[in-house]
mmCIF file of C-alpha atoms in Angstrom:
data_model
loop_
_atom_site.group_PDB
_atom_site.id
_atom_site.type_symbol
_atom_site.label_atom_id
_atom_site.label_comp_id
_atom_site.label_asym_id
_atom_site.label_seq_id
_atom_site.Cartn_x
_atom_site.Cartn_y
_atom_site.Cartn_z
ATOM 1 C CA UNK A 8 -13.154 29.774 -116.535
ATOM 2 C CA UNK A 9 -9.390 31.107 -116.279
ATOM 3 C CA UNK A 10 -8.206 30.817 -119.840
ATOM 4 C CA UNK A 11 -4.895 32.336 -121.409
ATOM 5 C CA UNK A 12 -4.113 32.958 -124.932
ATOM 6 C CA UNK A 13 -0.576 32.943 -124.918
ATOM 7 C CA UNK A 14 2.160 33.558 -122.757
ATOM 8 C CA UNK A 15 4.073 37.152 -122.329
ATOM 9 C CA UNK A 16 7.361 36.309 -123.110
ATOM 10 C CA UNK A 17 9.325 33.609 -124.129
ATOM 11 C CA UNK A 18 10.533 32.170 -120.910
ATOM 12 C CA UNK A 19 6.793 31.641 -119.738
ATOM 13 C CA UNK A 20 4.280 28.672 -120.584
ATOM 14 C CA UNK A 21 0.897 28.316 -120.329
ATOM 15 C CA UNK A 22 -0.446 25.317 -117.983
ATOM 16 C CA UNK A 23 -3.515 23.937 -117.300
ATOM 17 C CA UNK A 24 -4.840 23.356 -113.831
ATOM 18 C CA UNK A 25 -5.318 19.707 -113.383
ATOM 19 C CA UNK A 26 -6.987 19.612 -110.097
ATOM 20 C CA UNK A 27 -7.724 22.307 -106.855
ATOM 21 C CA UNK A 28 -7.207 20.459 -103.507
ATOM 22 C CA UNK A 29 -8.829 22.159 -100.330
ATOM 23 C CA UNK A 30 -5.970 21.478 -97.937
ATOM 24 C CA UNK A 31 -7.449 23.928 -94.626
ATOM 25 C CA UNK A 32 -10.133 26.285 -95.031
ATOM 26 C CA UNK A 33 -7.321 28.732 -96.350
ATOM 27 C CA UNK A 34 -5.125 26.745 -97.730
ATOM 28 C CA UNK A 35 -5.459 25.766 -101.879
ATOM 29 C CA UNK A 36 -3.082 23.028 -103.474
ATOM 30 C CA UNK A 37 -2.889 23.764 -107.179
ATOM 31 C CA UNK A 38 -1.955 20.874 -109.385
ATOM 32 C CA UNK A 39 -0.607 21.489 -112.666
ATOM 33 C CA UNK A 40 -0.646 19.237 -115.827
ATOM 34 C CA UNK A 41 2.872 19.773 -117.319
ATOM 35 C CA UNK A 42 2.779 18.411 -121.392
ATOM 36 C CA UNK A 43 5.924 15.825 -122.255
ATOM 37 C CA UNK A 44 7.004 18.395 -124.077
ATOM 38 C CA UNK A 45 7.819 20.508 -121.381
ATOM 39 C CA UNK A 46 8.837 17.869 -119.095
ATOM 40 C CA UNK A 47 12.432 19.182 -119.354
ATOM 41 C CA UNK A 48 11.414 22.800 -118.818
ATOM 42 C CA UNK A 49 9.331 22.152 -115.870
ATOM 43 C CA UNK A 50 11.864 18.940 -113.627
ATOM 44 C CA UNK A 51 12.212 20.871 -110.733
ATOM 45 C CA UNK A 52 14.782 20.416 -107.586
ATOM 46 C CA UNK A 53 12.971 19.686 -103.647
ATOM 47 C CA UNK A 54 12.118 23.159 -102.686
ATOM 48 C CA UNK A 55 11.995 25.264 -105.221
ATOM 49 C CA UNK A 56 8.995 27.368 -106.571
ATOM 50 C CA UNK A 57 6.956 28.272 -109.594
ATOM 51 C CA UNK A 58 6.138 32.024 -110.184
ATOM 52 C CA UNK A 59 2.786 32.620 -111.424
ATOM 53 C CA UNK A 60 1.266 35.297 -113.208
ATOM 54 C CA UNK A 61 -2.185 36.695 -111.951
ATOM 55 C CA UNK A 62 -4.394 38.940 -113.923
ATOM 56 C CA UNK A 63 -4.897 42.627 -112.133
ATOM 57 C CA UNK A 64 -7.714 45.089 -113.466
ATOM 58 C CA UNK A 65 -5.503 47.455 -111.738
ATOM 59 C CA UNK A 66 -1.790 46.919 -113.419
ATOM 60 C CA UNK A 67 -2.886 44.293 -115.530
ATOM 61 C CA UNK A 68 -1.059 42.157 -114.033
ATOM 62 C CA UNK A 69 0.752 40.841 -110.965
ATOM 63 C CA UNK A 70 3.876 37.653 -110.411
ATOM 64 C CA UNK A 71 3.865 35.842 -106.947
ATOM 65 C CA UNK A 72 6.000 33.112 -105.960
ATOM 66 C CA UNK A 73 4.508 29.540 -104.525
ATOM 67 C CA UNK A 74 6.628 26.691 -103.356
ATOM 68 C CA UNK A 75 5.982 23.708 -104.940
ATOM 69 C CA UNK A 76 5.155 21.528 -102.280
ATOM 70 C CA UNK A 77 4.883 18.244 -104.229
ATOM 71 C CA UNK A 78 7.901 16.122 -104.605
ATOM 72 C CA UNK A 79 9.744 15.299 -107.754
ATOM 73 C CA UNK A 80 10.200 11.876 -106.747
ATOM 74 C CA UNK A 81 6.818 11.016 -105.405
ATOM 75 C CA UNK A 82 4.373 13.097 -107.038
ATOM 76 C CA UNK A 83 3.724 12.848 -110.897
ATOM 77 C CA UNK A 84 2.685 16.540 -111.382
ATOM 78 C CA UNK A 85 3.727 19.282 -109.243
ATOM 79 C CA UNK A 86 1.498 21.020 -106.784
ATOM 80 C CA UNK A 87 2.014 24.736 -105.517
ATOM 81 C CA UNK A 88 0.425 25.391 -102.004
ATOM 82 C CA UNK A 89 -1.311 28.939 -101.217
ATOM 83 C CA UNK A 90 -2.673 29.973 -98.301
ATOM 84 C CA UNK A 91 -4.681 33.116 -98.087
ATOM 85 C CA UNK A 92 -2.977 36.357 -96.469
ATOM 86 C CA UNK A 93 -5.027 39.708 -95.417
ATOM 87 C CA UNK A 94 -4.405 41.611 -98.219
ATOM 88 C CA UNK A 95 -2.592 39.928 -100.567
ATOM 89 C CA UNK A 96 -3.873 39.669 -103.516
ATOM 90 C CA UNK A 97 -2.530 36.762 -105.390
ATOM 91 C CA UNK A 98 -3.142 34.327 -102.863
ATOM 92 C CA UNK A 99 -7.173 35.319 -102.390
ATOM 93 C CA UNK A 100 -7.442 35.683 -106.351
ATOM 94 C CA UNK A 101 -5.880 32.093 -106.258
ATOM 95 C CA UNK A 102 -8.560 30.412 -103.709
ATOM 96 C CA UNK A 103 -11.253 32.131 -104.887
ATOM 97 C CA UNK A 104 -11.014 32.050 -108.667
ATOM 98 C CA UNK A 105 -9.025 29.079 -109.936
ATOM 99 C CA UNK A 106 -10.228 25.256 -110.294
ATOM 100 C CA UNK A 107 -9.588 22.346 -112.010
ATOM 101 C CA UNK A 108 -9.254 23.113 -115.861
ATOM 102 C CA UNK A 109 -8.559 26.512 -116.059
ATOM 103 C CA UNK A 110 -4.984 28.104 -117.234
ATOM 104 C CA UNK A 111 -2.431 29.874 -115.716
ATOM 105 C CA UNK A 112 0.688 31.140 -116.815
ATOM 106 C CA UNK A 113 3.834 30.211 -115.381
ATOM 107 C CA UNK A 114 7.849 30.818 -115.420
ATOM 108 C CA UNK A 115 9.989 27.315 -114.978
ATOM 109 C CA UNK A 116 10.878 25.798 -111.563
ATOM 110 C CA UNK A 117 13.726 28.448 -109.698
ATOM 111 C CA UNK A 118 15.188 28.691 -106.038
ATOM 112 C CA UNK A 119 17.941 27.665 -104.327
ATOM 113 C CA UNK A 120 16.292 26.659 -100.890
ATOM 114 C CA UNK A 121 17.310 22.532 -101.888
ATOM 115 C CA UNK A 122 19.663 20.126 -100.082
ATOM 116 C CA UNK A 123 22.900 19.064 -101.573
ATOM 117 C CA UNK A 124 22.141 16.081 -100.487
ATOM 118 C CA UNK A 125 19.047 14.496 -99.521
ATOM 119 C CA UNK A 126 20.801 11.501 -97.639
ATOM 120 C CA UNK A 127 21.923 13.700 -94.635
ATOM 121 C CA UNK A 128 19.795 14.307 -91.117
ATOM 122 C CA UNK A 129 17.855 16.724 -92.005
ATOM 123 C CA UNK A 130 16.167 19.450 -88.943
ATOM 124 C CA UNK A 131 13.460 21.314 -90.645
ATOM 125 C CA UNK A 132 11.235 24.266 -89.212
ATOM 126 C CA UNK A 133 8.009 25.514 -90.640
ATOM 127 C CA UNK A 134 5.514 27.885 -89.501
ATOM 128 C CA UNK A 135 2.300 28.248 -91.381
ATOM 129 C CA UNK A 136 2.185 27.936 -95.026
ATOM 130 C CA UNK A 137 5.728 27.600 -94.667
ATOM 131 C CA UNK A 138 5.357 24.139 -94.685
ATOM 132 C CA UNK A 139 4.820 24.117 -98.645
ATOM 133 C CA UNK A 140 8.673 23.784 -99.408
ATOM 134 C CA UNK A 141 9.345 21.858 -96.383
ATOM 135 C CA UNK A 142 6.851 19.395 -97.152
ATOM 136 C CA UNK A 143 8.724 19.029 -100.828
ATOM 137 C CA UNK A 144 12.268 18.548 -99.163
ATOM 138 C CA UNK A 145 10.776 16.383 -96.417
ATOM 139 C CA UNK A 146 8.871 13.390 -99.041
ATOM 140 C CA UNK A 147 11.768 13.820 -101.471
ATOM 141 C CA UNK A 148 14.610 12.933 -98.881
ATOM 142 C CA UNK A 149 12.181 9.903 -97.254
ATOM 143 C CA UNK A 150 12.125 8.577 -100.613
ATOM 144 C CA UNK A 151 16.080 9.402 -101.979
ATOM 145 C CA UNK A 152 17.957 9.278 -98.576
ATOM 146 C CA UNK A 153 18.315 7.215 -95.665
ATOM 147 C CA UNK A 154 18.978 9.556 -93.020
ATOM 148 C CA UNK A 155 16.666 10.893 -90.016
ATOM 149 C CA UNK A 156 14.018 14.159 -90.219
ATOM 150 C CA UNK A 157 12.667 16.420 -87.580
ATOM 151 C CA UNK A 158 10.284 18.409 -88.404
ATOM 152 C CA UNK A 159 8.679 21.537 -85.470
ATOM 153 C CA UNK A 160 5.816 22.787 -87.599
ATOM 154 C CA UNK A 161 3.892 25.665 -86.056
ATOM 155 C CA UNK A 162 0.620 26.805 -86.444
ATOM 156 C CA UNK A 163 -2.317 29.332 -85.206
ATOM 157 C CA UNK A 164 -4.535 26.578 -84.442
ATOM 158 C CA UNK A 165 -5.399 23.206 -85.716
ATOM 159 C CA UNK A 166 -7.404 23.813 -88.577
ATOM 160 C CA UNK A 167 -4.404 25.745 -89.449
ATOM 161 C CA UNK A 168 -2.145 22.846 -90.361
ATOM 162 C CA UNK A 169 -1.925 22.127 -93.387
ATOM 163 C CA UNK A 170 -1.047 18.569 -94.751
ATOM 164 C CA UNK A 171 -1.851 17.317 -91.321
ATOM 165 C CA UNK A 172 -2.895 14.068 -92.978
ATOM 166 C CA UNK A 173 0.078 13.643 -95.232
ATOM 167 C CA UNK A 174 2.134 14.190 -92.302
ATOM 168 C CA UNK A 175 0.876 11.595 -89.696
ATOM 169 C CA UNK A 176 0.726 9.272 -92.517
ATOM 170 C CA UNK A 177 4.637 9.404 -93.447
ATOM 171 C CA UNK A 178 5.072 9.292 -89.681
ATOM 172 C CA UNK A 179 3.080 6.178 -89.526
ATOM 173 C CA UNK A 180 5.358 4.884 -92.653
ATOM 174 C CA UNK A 181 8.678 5.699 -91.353
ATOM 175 C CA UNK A 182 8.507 5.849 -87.509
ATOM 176 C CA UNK A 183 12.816 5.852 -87.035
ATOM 177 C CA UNK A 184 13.212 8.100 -89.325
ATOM 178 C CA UNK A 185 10.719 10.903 -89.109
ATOM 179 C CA UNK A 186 9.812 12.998 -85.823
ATOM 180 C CA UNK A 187 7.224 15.617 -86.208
ATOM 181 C CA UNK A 188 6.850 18.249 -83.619
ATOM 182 C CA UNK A 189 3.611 20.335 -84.128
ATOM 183 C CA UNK A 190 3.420 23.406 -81.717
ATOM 184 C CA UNK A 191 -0.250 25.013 -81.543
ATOM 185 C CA UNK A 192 -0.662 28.457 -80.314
ATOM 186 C CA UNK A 193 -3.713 28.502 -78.289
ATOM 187 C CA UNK A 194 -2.046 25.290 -76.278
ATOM 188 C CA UNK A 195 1.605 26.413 -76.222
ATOM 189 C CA UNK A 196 1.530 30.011 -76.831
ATOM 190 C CA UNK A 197 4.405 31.345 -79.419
ATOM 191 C CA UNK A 198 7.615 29.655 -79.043
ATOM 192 C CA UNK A 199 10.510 31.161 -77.327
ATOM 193 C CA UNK A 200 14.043 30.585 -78.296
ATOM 194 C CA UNK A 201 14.402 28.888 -75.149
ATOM 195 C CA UNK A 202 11.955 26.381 -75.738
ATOM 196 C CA UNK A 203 13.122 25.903 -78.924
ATOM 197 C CA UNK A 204 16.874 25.139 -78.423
ATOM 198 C CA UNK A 205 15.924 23.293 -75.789
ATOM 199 C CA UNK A 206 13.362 21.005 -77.869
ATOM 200 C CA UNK A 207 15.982 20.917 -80.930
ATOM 201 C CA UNK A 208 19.509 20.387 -79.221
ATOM 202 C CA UNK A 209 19.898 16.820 -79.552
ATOM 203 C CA UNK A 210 19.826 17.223 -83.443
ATOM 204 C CA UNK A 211 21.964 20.354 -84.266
ATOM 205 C CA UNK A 212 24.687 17.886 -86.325
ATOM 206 C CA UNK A 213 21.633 17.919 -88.523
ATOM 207 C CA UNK A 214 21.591 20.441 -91.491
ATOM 208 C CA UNK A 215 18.930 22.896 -90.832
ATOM 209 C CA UNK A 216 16.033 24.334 -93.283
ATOM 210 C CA UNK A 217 13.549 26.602 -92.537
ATOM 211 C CA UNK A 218 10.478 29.132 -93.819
ATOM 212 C CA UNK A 219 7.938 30.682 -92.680
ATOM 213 C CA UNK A 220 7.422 34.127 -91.451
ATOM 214 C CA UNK A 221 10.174 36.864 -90.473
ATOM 215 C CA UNK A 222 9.930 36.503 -86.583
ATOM 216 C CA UNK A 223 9.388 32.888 -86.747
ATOM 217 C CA UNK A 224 12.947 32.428 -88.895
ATOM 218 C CA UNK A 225 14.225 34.922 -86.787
ATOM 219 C CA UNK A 226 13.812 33.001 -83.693
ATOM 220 C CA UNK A 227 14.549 30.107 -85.147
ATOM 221 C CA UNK A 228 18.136 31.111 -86.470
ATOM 222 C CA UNK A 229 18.529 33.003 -82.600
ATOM 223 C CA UNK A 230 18.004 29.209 -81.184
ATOM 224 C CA UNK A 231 20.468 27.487 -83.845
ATOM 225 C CA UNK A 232 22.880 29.822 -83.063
ATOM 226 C CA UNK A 233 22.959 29.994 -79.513
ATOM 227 C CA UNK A 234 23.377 25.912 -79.600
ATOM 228 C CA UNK A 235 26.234 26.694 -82.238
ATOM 229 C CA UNK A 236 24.960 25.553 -84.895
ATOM 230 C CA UNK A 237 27.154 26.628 -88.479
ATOM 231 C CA UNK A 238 25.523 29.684 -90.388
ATOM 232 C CA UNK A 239 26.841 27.590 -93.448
ATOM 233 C CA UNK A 240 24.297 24.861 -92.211
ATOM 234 C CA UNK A 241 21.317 26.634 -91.591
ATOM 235 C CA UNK A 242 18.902 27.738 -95.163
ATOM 236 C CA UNK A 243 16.288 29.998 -95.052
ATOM 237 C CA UNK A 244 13.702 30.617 -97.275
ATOM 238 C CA UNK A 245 11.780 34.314 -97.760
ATOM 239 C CA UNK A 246 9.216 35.113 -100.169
ATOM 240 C CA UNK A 247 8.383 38.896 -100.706
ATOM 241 C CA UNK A 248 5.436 40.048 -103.248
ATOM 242 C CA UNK A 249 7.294 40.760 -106.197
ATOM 243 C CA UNK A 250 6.988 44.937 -107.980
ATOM 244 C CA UNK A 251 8.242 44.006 -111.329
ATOM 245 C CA UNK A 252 7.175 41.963 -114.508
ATOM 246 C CA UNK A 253 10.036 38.688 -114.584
ATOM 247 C CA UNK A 254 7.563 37.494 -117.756
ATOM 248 C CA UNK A 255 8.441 40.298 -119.614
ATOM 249 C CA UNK A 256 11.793 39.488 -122.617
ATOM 250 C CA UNK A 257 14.779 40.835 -121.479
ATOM 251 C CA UNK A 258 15.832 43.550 -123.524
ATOM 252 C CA UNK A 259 19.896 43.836 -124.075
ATOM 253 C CA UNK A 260 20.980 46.960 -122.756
ATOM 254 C CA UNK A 261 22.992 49.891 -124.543
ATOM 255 C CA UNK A 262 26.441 50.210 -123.568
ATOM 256 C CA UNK A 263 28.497 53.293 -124.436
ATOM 257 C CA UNK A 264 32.032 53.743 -124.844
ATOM 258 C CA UNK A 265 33.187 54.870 -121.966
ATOM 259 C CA UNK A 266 31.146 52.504 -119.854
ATOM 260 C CA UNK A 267 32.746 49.552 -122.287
ATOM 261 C CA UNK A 268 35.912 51.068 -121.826
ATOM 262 C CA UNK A 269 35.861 50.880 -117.958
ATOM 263 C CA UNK A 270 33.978 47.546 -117.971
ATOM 264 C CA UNK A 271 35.370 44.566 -115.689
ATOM 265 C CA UNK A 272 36.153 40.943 -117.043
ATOM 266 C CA UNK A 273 34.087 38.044 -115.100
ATOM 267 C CA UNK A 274 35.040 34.481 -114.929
ATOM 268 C CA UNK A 275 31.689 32.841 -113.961
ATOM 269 C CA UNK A 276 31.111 29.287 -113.380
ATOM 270 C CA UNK A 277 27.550 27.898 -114.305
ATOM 271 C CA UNK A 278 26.953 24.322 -114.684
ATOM 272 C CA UNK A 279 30.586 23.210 -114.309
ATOM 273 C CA UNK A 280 31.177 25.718 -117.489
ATOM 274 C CA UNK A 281 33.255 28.544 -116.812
ATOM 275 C CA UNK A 282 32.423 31.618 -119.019
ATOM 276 C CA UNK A 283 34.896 34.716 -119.251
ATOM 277 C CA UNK A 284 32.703 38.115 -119.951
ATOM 278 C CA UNK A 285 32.867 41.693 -119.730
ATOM 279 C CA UNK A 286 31.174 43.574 -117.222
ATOM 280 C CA UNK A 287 30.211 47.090 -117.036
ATOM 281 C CA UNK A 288 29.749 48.617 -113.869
ATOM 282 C CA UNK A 289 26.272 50.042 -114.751
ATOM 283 C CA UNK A 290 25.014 46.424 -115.968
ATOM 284 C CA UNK A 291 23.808 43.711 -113.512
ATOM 285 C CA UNK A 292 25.724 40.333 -113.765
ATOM 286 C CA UNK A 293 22.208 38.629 -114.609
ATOM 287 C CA UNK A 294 21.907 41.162 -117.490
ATOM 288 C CA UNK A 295 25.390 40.753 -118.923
ATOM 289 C CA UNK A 296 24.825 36.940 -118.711
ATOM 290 C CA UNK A 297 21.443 37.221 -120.683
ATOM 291 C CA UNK A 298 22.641 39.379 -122.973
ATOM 292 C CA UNK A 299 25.466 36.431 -123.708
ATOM 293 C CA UNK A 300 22.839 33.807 -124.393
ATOM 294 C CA UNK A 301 23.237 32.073 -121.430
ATOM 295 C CA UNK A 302 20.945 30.360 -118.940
ATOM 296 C CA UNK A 303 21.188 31.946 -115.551
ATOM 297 C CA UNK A 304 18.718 31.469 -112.912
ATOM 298 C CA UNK A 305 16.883 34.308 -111.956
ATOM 299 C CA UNK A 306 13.562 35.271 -111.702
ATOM 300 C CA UNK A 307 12.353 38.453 -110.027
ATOM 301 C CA UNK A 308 15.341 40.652 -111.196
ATOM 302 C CA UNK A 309 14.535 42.878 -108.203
ATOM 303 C CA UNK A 310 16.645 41.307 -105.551
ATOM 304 C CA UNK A 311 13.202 39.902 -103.804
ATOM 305 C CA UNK A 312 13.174 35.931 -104.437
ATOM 306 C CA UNK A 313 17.094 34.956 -104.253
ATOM 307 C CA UNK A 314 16.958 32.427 -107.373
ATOM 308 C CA UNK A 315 19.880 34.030 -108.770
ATOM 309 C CA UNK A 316 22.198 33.725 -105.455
ATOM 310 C CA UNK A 317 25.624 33.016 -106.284
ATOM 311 C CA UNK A 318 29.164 33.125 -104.872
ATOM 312 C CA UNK A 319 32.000 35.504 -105.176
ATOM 313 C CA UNK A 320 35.134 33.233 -105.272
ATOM 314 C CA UNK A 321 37.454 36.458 -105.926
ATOM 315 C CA UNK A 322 37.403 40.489 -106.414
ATOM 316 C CA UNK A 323 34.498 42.305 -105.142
ATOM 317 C CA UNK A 324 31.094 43.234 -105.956
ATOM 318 C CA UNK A 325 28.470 45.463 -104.830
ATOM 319 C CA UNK A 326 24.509 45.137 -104.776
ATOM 320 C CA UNK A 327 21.737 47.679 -104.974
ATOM 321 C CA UNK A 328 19.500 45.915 -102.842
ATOM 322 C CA UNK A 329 20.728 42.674 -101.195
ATOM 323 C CA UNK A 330 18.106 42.593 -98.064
ATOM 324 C CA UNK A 331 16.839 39.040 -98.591
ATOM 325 C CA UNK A 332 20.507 37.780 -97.777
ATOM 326 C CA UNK A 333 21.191 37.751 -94.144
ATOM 327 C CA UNK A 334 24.389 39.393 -92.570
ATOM 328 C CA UNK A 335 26.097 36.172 -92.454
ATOM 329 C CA UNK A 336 25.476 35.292 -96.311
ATOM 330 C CA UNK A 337 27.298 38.466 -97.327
ATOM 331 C CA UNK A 338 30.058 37.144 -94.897
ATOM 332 C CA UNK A 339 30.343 33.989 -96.730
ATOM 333 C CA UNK A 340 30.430 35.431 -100.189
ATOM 334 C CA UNK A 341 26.852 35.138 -101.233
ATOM 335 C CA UNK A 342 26.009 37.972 -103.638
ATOM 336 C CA UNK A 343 22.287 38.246 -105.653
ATOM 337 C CA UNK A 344 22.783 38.057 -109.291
ATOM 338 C CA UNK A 345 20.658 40.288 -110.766
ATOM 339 C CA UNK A 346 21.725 43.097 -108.147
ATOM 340 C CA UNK A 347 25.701 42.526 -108.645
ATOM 341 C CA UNK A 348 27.700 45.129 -110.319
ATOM 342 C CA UNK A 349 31.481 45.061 -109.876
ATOM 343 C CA UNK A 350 33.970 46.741 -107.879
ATOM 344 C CA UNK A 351 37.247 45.597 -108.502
ATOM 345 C CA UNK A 352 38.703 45.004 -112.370
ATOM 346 C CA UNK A 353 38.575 41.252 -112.228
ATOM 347 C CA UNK A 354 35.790 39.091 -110.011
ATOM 348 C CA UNK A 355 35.089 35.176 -110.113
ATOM 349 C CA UNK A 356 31.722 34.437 -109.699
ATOM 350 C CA UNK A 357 30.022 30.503 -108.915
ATOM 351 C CA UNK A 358 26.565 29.504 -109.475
#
């Protein structure tokens, strides 16, 4: 029995597991109870994931990331999918540790891989456990929208394919509006990017998601883009193992005089508010807006999960580590929060 005292910082809760569901031989659903008194904490947006603390004898420790694959609109307690890697840790201590009752602690719902708008025709790729996300855009806009959903879901094999089930029922239950594509590796080989354009080109008005592993997003974007498909409508998502501890308080920072005297001034937008602060250059923008009280997303702090991806509308900034964002997101503005500091004297910043 996994039980937790209390949680390491005040951002954290403690939740208990209300049921394990075996979805492939290495593939776990875990189903949280959420209280009503942290309904509010915990209403989450189609695609988004929880971050979970697992215990470590080594570091005590460790936080991993897991899509929610449930839908807020057709589930009534959300589910995080994890499928077992060689070598990871989280994800084995996960299937082989935790079932129904036990406690885990967890950080609120955060990500940005969500549609504006779950009317629109929606093209969505998944390879793997990249599904989990998918899956949680995929029920949420069959149940809010009205438009039409292709889905090319690859897999090893097929006792790889997880929600296989799920998946030919909603076909079944919305035949002109769904299309699923599954491609299986020992009967198709890997996809090329020839195949794939050629399988996907009758639907590349639609807005594009995808996750799954490096190569796999790789080709896919290769494909979109040779059929000329908008870098502004493609979303990926990428999950790295996080280094740090995002349960831990943050701690405001010292700021001396000359650093306060050189500091920038920041005109962020967050929630439709807009919030003029000062900025100095040695302080992240996710620290300065902590420090202020407010309620930025973020989680990893380390430039690894993307929660805290925003927009520069004017000035310049520059980022420590912005690898997770693709060539043409720095194009289009997109900067990483908690890596930002500023260049210029005066930046405007949209969440």
């Amino acid at each position: 029995m996994t039980t937790v005292e209390v949680p390491h910082g005040s951002r954290s809760v403690v939740l208990r597991v209300a049921a394990v569901i075996t979805e492939t031989p290495d593939a776990h659903s875990v189903v949280f109870d959420v209280p009503a008194e942290l309904s509010e904490r915990f209403r989450y947006q189609p695609g988004q994931f929880l971050t979970l603390r697992i215990p470590s004898d080594r570091t005590g420790s460790v936080a991993r990331c897991y899509s929610l694959a449930s839908s807020p609109f057709t589930d009534d307690q959300p589910k995080v999918t994890v499928k077992r890697t060689d070598g990871g840790y989280g994800s084995n201590w996960i299937c082989d540790n935790i079932s129904a009752g036990d406690q885990l602690e967890v950080l609120p719902p955060s990500g940005v891989f969500t549609p504006k708008d779950l009317g629109e025709n929606l093209l969505l790729f998944a390879a793997g456990s990249g599904i989990t996300p998918v899956m949680s855009i995929l029920k949420s806009a069959l149940s809010q929208g009205d438009g039409r959903l292709v889905l090319f879901y690859a897999n090893r094999d097929a006792n790889s394919v997880i929600f296989a089930e799920e998946l030919r029922a909603l076909s079944t239950r919305h035949p002109q509006r769904l299309t699923v594509i599954h491609w299986l590796e020992p009967l198709q080989g890997l996809p090329t990017r020839e195949q794939l354009a050629v399988l996907v080109e009758p639907y590349t008005a639609y807005e594009s998601f995808m996750c799954g592993p490096k190569p796999f997003m790789d080709l896919v974007h290769e494909a979109l883009a040779g059929l000329g498909v908008p870098r502004n409508r493609t979303h990926a998502e990428v999950f790295n193992s996080l280094a740090g501890d995002p349960f831990a308080d943050h701690a405001p920072a010292e700021v001396s005089e000359a650093d306060a005297a050189d500091a920038a001034t920041v005109f962020v937008e967050l929630d439709g508010e807009v919030h003029e602060l000062t900025w100095p250059r040695k302080q992240t923008l996710v620290d300065i807006m902590l420090d202020k009280g407010l309620d930025v997303p973020y989680s990893c702090q380390e430039g690894e999960c993307g929660s805290c991806a925003c927009t520069v509308l004017s000035g310049k900034v520059e980022m420590d580590n912005c690898e997770i964002l693709d060539p043409e997101d720095i194009e289009n503005g997109y900067v990483l929060g908690c890596q930002a500091h500023p260049v210029t004297d005066e930046v405007r910043i949209q969440f």
